[in-house]
CSV table of C-alpha atoms in Angstrom, one decimal:
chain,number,residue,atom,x,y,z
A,1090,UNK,CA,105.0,120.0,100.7
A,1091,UNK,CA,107.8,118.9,98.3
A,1092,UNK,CA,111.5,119.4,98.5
A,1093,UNK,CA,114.0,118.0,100.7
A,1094,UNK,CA,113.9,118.4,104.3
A,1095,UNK,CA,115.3,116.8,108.0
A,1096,UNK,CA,112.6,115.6,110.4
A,1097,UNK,CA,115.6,114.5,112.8
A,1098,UNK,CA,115.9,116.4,116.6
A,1099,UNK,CA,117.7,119.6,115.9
A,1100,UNK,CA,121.4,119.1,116.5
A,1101,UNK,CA,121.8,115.8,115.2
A,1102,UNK,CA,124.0,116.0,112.1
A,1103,UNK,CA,121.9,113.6,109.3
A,1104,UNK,CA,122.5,113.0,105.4
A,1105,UNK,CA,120.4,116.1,104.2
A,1106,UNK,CA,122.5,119.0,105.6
A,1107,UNK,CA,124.2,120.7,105.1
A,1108,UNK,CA,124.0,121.9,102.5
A,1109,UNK,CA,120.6,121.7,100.6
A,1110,UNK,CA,121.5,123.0,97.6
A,1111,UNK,CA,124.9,122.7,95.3
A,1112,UNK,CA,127.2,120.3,95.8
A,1113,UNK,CA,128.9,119.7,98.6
A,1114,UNK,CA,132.6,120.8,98.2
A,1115,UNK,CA,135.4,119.1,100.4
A,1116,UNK,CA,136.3,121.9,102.7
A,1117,UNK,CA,132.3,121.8,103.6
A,1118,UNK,CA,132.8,118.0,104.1
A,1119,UNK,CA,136.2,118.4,105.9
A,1120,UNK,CA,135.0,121.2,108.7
A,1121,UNK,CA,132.2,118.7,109.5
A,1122,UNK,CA,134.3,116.1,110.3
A,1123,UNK,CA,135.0,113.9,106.8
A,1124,UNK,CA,137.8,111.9,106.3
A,1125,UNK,CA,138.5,111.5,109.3
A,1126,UNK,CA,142.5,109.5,109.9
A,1127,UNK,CA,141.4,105.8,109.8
A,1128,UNK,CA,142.4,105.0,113.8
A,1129,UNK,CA,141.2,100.3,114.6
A,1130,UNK,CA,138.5,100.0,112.0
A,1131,UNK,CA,137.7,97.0,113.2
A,1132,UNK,CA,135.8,99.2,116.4
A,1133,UNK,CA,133.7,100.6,113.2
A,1134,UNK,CA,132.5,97.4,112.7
A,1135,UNK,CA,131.6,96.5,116.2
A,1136,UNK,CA,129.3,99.7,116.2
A,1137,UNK,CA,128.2,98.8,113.2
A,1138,UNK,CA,127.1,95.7,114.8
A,1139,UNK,CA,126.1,97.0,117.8
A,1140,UNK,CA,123.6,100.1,116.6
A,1141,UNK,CA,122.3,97.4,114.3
A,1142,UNK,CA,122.6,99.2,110.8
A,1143,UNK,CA,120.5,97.5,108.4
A,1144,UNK,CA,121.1,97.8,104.5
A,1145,UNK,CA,119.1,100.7,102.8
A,1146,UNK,CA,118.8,99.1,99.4
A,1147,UNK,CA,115.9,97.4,100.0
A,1148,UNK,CA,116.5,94.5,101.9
A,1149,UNK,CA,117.3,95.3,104.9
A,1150,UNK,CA,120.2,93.2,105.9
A,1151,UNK,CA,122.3,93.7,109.0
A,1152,UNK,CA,125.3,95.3,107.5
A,1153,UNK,CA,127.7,94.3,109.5
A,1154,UNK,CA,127.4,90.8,108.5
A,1155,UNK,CA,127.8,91.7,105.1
A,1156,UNK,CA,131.2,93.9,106.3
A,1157,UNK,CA,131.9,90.7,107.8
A,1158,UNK,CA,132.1,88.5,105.3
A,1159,UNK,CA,134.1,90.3,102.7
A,1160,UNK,CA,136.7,91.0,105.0
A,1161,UNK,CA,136.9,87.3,106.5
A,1162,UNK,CA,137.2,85.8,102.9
A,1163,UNK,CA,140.5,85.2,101.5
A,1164,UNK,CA,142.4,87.0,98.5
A,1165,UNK,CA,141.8,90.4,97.0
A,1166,UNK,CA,138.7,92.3,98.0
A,1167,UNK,CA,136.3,94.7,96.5
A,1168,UNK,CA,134.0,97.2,97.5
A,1169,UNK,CA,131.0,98.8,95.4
A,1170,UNK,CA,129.1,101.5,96.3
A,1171,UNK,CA,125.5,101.1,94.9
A,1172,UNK,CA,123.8,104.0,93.2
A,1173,UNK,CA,121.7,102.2,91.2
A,1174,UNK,CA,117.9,103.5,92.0
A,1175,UNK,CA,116.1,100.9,90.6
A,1176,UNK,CA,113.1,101.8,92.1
A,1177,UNK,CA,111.0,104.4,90.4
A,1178,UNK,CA,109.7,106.2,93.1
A,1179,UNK,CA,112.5,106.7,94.9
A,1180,UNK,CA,115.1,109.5,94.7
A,1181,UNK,CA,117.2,109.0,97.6
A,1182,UNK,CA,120.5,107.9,96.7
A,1183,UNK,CA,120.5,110.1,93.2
A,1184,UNK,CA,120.5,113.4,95.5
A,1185,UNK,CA,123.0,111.9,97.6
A,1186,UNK,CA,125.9,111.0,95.3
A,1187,UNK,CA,124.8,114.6,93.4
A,1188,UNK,CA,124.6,116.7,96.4
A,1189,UNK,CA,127.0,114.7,99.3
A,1190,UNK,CA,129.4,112.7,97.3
A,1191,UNK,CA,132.2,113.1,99.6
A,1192,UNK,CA,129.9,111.4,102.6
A,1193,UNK,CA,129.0,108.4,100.5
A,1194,UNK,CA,133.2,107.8,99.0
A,1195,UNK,CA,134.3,108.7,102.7
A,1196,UNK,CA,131.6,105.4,103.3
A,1197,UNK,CA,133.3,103.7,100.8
A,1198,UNK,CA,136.8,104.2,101.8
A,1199,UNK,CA,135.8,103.3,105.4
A,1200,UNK,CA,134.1,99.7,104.1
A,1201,UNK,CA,137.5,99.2,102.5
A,1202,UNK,CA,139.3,100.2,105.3
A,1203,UNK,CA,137.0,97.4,107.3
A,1204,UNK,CA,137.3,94.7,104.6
A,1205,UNK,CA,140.5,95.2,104.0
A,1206,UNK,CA,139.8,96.3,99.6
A,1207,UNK,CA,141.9,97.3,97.8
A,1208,UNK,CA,140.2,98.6,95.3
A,1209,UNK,CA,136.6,100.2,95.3
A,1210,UNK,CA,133.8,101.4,92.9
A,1211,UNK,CA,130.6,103.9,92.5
A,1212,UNK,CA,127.8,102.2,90.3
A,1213,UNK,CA,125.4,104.4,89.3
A,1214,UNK,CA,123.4,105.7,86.2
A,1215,UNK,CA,123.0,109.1,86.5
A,1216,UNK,CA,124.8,111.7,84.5
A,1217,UNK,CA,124.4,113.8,87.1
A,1218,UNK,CA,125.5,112.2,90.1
A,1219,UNK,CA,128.3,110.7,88.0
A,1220,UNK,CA,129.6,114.4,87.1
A,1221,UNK,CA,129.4,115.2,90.9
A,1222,UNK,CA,131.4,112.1,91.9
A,1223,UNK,CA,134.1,112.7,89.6
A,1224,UNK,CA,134.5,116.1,90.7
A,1225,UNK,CA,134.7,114.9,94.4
A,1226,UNK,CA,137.3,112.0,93.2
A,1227,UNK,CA,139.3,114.5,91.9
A,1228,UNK,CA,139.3,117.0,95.0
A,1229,UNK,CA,140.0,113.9,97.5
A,1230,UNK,CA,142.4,112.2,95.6
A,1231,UNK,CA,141.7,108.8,97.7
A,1232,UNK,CA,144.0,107.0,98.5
A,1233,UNK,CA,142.2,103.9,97.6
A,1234,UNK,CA,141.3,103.1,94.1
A,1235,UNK,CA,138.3,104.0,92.8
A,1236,UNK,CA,136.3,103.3,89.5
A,1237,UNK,CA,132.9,105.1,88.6
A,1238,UNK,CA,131.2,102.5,86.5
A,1239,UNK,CA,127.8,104.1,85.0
A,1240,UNK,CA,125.4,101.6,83.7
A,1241,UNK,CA,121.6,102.1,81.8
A,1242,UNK,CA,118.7,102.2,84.4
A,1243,UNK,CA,116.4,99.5,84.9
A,1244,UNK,CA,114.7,97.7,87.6
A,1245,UNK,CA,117.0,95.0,87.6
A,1246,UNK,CA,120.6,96.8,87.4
A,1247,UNK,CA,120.8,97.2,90.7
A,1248,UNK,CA,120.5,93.7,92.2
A,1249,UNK,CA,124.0,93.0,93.7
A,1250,UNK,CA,124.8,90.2,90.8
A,1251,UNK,CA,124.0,92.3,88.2
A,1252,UNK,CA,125.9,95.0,89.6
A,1253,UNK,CA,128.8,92.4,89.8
A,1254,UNK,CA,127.8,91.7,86.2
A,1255,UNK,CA,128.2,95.0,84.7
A,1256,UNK,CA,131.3,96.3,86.2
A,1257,UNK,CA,133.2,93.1,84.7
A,1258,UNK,CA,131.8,93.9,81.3
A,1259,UNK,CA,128.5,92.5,81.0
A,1260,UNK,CA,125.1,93.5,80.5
A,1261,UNK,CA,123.7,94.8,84.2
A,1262,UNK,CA,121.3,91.1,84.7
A,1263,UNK,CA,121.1,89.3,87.6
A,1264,UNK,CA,122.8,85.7,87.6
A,1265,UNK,CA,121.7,82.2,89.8
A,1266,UNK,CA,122.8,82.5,92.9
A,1267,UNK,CA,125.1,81.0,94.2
A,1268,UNK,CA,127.6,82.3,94.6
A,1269,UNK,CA,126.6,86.0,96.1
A,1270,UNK,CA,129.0,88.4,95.6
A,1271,UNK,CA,130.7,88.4,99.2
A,1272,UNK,CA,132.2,84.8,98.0
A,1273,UNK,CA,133.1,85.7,93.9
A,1274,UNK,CA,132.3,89.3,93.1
A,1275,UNK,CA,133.8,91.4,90.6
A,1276,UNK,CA,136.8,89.4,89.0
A,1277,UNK,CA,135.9,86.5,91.4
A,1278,UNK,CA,136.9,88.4,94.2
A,1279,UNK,CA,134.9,88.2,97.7
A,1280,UNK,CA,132.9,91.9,97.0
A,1281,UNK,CA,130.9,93.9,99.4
A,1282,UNK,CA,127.6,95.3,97.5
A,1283,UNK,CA,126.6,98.2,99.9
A,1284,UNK,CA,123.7,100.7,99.1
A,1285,UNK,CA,125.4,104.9,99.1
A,1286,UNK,CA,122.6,105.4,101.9
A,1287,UNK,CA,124.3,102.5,103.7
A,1288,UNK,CA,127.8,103.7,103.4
A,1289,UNK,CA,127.1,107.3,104.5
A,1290,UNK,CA,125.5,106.3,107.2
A,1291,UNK,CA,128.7,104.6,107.8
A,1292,UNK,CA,130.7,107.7,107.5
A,1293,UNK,CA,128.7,109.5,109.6
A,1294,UNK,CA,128.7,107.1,112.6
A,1295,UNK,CA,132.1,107.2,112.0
A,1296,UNK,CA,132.4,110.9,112.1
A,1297,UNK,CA,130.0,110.8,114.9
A,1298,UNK,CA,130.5,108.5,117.5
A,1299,UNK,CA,128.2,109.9,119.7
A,1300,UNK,CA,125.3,109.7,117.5
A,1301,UNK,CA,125.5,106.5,115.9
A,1302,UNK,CA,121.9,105.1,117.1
A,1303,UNK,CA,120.6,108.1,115.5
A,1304,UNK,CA,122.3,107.5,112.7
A,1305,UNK,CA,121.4,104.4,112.3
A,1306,UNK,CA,118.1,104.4,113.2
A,1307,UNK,CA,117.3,107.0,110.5
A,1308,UNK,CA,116.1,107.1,107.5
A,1309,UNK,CA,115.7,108.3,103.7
A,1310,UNK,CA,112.4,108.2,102.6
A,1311,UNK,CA,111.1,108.9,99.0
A,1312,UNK,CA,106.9,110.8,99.7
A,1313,UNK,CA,105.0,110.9,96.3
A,1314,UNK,CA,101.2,110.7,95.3
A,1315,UNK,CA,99.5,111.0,92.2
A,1316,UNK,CA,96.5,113.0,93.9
A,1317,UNK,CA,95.0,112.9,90.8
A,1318,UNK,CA,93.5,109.0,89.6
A,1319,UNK,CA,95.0,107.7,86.9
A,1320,UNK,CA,94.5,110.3,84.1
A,1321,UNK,CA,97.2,112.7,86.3
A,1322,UNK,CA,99.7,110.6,84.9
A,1323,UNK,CA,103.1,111.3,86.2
A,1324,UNK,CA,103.3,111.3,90.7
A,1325,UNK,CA,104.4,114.8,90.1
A,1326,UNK,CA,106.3,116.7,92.8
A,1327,UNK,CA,108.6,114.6,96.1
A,1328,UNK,CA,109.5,115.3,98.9
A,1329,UNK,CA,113.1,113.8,100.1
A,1330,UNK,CA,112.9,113.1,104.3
A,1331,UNK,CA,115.0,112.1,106.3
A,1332,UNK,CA,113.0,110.3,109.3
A,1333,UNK,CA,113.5,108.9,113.0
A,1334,UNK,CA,112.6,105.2,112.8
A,1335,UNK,CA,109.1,104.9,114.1
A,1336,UNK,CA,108.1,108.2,112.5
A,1337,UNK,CA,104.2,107.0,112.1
A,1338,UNK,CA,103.0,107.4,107.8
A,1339,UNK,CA,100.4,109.7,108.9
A,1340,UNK,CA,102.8,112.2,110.1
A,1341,UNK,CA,104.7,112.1,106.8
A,1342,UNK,CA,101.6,111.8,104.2
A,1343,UNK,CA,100.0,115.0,106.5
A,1344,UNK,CA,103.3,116.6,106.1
A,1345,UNK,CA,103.6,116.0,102.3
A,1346,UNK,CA,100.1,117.1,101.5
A,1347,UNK,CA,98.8,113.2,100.7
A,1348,UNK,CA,96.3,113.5,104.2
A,1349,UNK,CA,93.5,112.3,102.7
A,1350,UNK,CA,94.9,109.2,101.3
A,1351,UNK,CA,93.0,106.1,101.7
A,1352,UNK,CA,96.0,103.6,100.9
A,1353,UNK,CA,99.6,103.6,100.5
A,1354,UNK,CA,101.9,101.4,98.1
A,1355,UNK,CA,105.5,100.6,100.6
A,1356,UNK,CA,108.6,100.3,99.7
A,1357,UNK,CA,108.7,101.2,96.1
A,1358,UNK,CA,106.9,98.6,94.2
A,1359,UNK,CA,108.3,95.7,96.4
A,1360,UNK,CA,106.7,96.5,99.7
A,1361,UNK,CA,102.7,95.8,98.9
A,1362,UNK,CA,99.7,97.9,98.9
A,1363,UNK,CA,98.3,98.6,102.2
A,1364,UNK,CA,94.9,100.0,102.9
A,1365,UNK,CA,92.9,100.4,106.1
A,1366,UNK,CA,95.2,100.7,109.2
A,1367,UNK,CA,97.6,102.0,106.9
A,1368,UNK,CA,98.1,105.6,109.6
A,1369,UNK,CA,99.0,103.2,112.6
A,1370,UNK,CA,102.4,101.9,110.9
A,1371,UNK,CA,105.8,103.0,112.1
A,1372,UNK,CA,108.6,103.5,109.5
A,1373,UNK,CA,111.0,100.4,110.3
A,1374,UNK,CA,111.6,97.4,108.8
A,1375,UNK,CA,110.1,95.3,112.4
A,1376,UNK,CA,107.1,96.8,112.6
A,1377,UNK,CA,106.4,96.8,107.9
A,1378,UNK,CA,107.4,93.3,107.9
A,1379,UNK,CA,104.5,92.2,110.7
A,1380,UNK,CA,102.2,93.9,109.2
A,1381,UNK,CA,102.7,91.9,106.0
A,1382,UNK,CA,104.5,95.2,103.8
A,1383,UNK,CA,108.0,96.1,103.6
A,1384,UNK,CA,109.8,99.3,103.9
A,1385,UNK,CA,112.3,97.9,100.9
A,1386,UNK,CA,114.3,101.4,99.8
A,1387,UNK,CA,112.0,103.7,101.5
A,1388,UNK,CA,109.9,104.9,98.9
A,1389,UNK,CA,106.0,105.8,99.9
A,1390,UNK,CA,103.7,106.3,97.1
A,1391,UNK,CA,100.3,107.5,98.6
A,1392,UNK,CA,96.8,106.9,97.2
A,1393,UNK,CA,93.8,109.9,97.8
A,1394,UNK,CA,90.0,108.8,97.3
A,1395,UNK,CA,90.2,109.2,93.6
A,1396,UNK,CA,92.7,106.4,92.9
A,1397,UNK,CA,92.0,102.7,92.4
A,1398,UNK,CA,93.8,100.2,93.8
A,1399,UNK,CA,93.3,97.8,91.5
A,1400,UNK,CA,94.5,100.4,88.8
A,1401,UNK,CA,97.6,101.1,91.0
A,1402,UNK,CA,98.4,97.3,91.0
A,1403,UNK,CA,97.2,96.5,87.1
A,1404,UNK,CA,100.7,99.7,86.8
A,1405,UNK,CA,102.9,98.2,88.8
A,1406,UNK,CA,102.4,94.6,87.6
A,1407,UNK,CA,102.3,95.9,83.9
A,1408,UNK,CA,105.7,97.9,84.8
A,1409,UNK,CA,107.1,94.8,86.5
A,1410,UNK,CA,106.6,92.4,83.5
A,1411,UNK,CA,108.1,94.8,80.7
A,1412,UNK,CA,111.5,95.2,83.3
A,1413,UNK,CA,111.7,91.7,83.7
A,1414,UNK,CA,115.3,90.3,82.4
A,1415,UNK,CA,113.5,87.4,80.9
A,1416,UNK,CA,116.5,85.1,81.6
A,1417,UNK,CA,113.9,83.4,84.4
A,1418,UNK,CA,111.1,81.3,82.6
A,1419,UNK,CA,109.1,81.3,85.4
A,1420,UNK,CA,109.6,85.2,85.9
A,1421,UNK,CA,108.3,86.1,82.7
A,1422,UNK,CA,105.4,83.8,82.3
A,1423,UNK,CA,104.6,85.2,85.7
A,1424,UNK,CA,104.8,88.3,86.0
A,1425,UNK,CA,103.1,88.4,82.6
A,1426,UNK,CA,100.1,86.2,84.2
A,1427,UNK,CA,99.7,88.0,87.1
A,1428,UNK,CA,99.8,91.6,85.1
A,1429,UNK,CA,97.0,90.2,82.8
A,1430,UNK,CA,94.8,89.0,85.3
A,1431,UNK,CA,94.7,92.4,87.3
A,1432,UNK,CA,94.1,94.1,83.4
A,1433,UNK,CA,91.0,91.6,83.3
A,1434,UNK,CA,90.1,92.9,86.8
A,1435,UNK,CA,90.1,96.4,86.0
A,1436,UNK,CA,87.9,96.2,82.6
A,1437,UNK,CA,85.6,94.2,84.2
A,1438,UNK,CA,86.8,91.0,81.6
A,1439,UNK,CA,87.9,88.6,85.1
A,1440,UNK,CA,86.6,85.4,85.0
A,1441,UNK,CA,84.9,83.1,87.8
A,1442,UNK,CA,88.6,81.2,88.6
A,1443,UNK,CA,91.2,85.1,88.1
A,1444,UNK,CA,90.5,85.9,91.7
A,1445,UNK,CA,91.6,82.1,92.8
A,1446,UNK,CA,94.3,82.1,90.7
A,1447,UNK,CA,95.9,85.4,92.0
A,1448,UNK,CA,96.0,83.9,95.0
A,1449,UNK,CA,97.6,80.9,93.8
A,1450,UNK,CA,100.4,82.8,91.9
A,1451,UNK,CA,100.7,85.2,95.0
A,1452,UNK,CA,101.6,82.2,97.2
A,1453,UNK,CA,103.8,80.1,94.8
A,1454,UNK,CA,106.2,82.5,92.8
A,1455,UNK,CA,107.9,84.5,95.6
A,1456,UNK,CA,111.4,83.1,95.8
A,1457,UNK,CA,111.4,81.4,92.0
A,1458,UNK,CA,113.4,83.9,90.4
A,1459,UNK,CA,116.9,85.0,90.1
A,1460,UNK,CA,116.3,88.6,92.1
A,1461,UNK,CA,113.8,90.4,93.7
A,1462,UNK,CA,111.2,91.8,91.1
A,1463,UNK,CA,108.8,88.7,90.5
A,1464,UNK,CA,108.7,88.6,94.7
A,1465,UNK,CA,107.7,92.2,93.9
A,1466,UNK,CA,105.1,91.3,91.5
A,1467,UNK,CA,103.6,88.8,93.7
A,1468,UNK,CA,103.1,90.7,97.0
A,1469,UNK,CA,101.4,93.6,94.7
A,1470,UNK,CA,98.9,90.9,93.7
A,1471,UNK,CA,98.9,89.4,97.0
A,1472,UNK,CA,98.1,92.8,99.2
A,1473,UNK,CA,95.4,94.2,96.5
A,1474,UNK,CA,93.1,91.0,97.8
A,1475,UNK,CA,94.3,91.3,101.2
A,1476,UNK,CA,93.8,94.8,101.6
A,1477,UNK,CA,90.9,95.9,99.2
A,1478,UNK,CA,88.8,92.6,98.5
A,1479,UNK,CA,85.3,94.8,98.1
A,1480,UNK,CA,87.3,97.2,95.4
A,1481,UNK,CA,88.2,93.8,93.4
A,1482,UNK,CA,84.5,92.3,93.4
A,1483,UNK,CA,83.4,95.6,93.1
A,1484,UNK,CA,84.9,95.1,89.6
A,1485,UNK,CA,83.5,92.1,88.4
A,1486,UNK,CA,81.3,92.0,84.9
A,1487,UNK,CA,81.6,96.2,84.8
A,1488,UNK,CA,85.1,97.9,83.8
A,1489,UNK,CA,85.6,100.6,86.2
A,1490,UNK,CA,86.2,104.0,84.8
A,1491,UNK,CA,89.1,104.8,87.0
A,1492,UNK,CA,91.0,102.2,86.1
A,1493,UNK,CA,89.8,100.3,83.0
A,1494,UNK,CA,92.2,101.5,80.5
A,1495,UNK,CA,95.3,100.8,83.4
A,1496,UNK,CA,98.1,99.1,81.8
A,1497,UNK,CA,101.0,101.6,81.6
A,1498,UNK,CA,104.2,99.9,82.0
A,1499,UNK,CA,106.5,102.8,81.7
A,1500,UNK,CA,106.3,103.3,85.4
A,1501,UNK,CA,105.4,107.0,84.6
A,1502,UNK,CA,102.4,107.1,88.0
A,1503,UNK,CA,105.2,106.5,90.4
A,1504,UNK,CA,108.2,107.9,88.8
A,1505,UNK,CA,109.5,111.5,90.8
A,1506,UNK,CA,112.6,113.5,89.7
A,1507,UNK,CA,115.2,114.8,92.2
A,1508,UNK,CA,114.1,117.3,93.8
């Protein structure tokens, strides 16, 4: 099944609907509740705090800490709303800012309302989403200012610094941290970073009160599967879900059609490949984390019987390295090192010390670079020899013919379109 669609208890109001299709215009987002008068914003944050939001970008992090921070910090204050999919498989906040901009600038205008901003901003890259936000800037008329800055897409464009970066001019490329952008963002002022899911999850808690675990406790999530090894190409068709925390992957790969999959890459390209015991995991961050993955920006890329692992790692690695900013040294010679030692694995070319070295790199370069993506790199090497250590002998001194010719770094097996 592809397509967009609400797994949520019928009755409770989520991002998907309504509406599914065109959209949304402001007397839609109005009769549901949108804009509502800002009445002690500071009680938003406390439920904020106290459903335990976490960001949607990847990370995870509690958002009210981050809402916290901007607004404690002295001097003028800023507030971005981060549209950036960096992520190939993942499609979520594209459709949102296309089909529900009003939800994620009533978000926006709430986090300034928090923070105390004064002025606020939608980062994104798509044409289409930008054309949809202007039209809903133009039917508000927000009191607040608002920018739409539209950058190119990359991996990198839509780590908080970079974001930072390109709105005051520069080329969208992470910079040494510190300082983050809650203590010198845009124009040195203290600058919330916040994810659209994030924010119209915001809006809707603020909306309704009465749901707000739900809320928060739901998620976007991104379904794809190449179904067909490595000569289908492209992932082909997604399906956008939105999810109760806990929803088990088996229910959601049965769902989308991937129920014979053997594996499943989380999070994107950032959460790790996971192999046996991949149907007992829960969708939340908790339960990813301790089982060594992460749910990063809820993207789940599913693998059937005809697809290599080690082919599916040798892409993502490959992908990795060419999207690397190549300001880090130690980024670039490692993502390049690990992405040619997984090529050696797949032709068969690996010597007696690859193996040991993967490891090595997997252990020592998570946490060397200036963003996330060599972290990336390094769990994908790290969970291919946790996960599927037969399938990587299974490769030594013969090239496999599912995967021997694996080196795309386009992205093209896990990249979906909005559905």
């Amino acid at each position: 099944m592809t397509g967009v669609f609400s797994l949520l208890p019928e009755g409770r109001l989520g991002l998907l609907g309504p509406p599914l299709g065109a959209a949304e215009g402001i007397d839609s987002y109005l009769a549901e509740g949108g804009y509502a008068p800002l009445v002690a914003p500071e009680r938003l944050l406390d439920r904020i705090a106290a459903v335990g939001l976490r960001g949607r970008g990847g990370a995870g992090f509690p958002a009210a800490v981050k809402l916290r921070a901007v607004r404690d910090a002295a001097g003028p204050r800023v507030v971005v709303a981060n549209g950036e999919e960096g992520e190939p498989g993942s499609v979520k906040d594209r459709w949102l800012l296309r089909h529900r901009p009003h939800v994620v600038l009533d978000g926006l205008r709430l986090a300034a309302a928090v923070t105390g901003a004064g002025r606020g901003v939608v980062y994104l890259s798509d044409a289409l989403a930008e054309r949809a936000v202007r039209r809903a800037l133009a039917e508000s008329s927000p009191e607040l200012r608002i920018d739409v800055v539209r950058t190119e897409h990359t991996y990198v464009a839509g780590e908080e610094t970079a974001v930072v970066r390109r709105i005051d001019g520069g080329p969208a490329l992470p910079t040494a941290k510190p300082p983050r952008p809650f203590e010198a963002g845009v124009g040195g002022a203290p600058t919330l970073v916040a994810n659209v899911e994030t924010l119209a999850r915001v809006a809707v808690m603020y909306s309704r009160p009465d749901a707000a675990d739900a809320v928060a406790g739901s998620h976007l999530v991104t379904v794809s599967g190449a179904g067909g090894g490595a000569a289908s190409g492209a992932g082909g068709g997604a399906a956008l879900i939105e999810v109760p925390a806990g929803t088990h992957l088996k229910v959601l790969a049965d769902l989308c059609g991937h129920g014979r999959a053997d594996a499943v890459l989380l999070g994107g390209l950032f959460g790790g490949l996971y192999g046996e015991g991949w149907t007992d995991l829960p969708l939340d961050h908790d339960s990813l984390n301790a089982a060594g993955g992460a749910l990063g920006c809820g993207a789940l890329h599913f693998l059937g019987p005809e697809d290599c692992p080690v082919a599916v790692a040798v892409e993502a690695a490959s992908y990795l390295g060419a999207q690397s900013a190549r300001q880090c040294g130690v980024c670039v010679s490692g993502t390049g090192a690990l992405a040619k030692a997984l090529v050696a694995v797949a032709r068969g070319e690996a010597g007696h010390d690859t193996v040991e070295k993967l490891h090595r790199w997997s252990r020592q370069l998570p946490g060397r670079g200036a963003c996330g993506l060599l972290d990336a790199a390094a769990r994908i090497g790290a969970t291919l020899l946790a996960h599927f250590p037969d399938r990587v002998d299974a490769h030594r001194g013969a090239a496999c013919p599912v995967c021997s010719d694996a080196a795309a770094e386009d992205g093209r097996r896990f990249a979906v379109s909005v559905p």
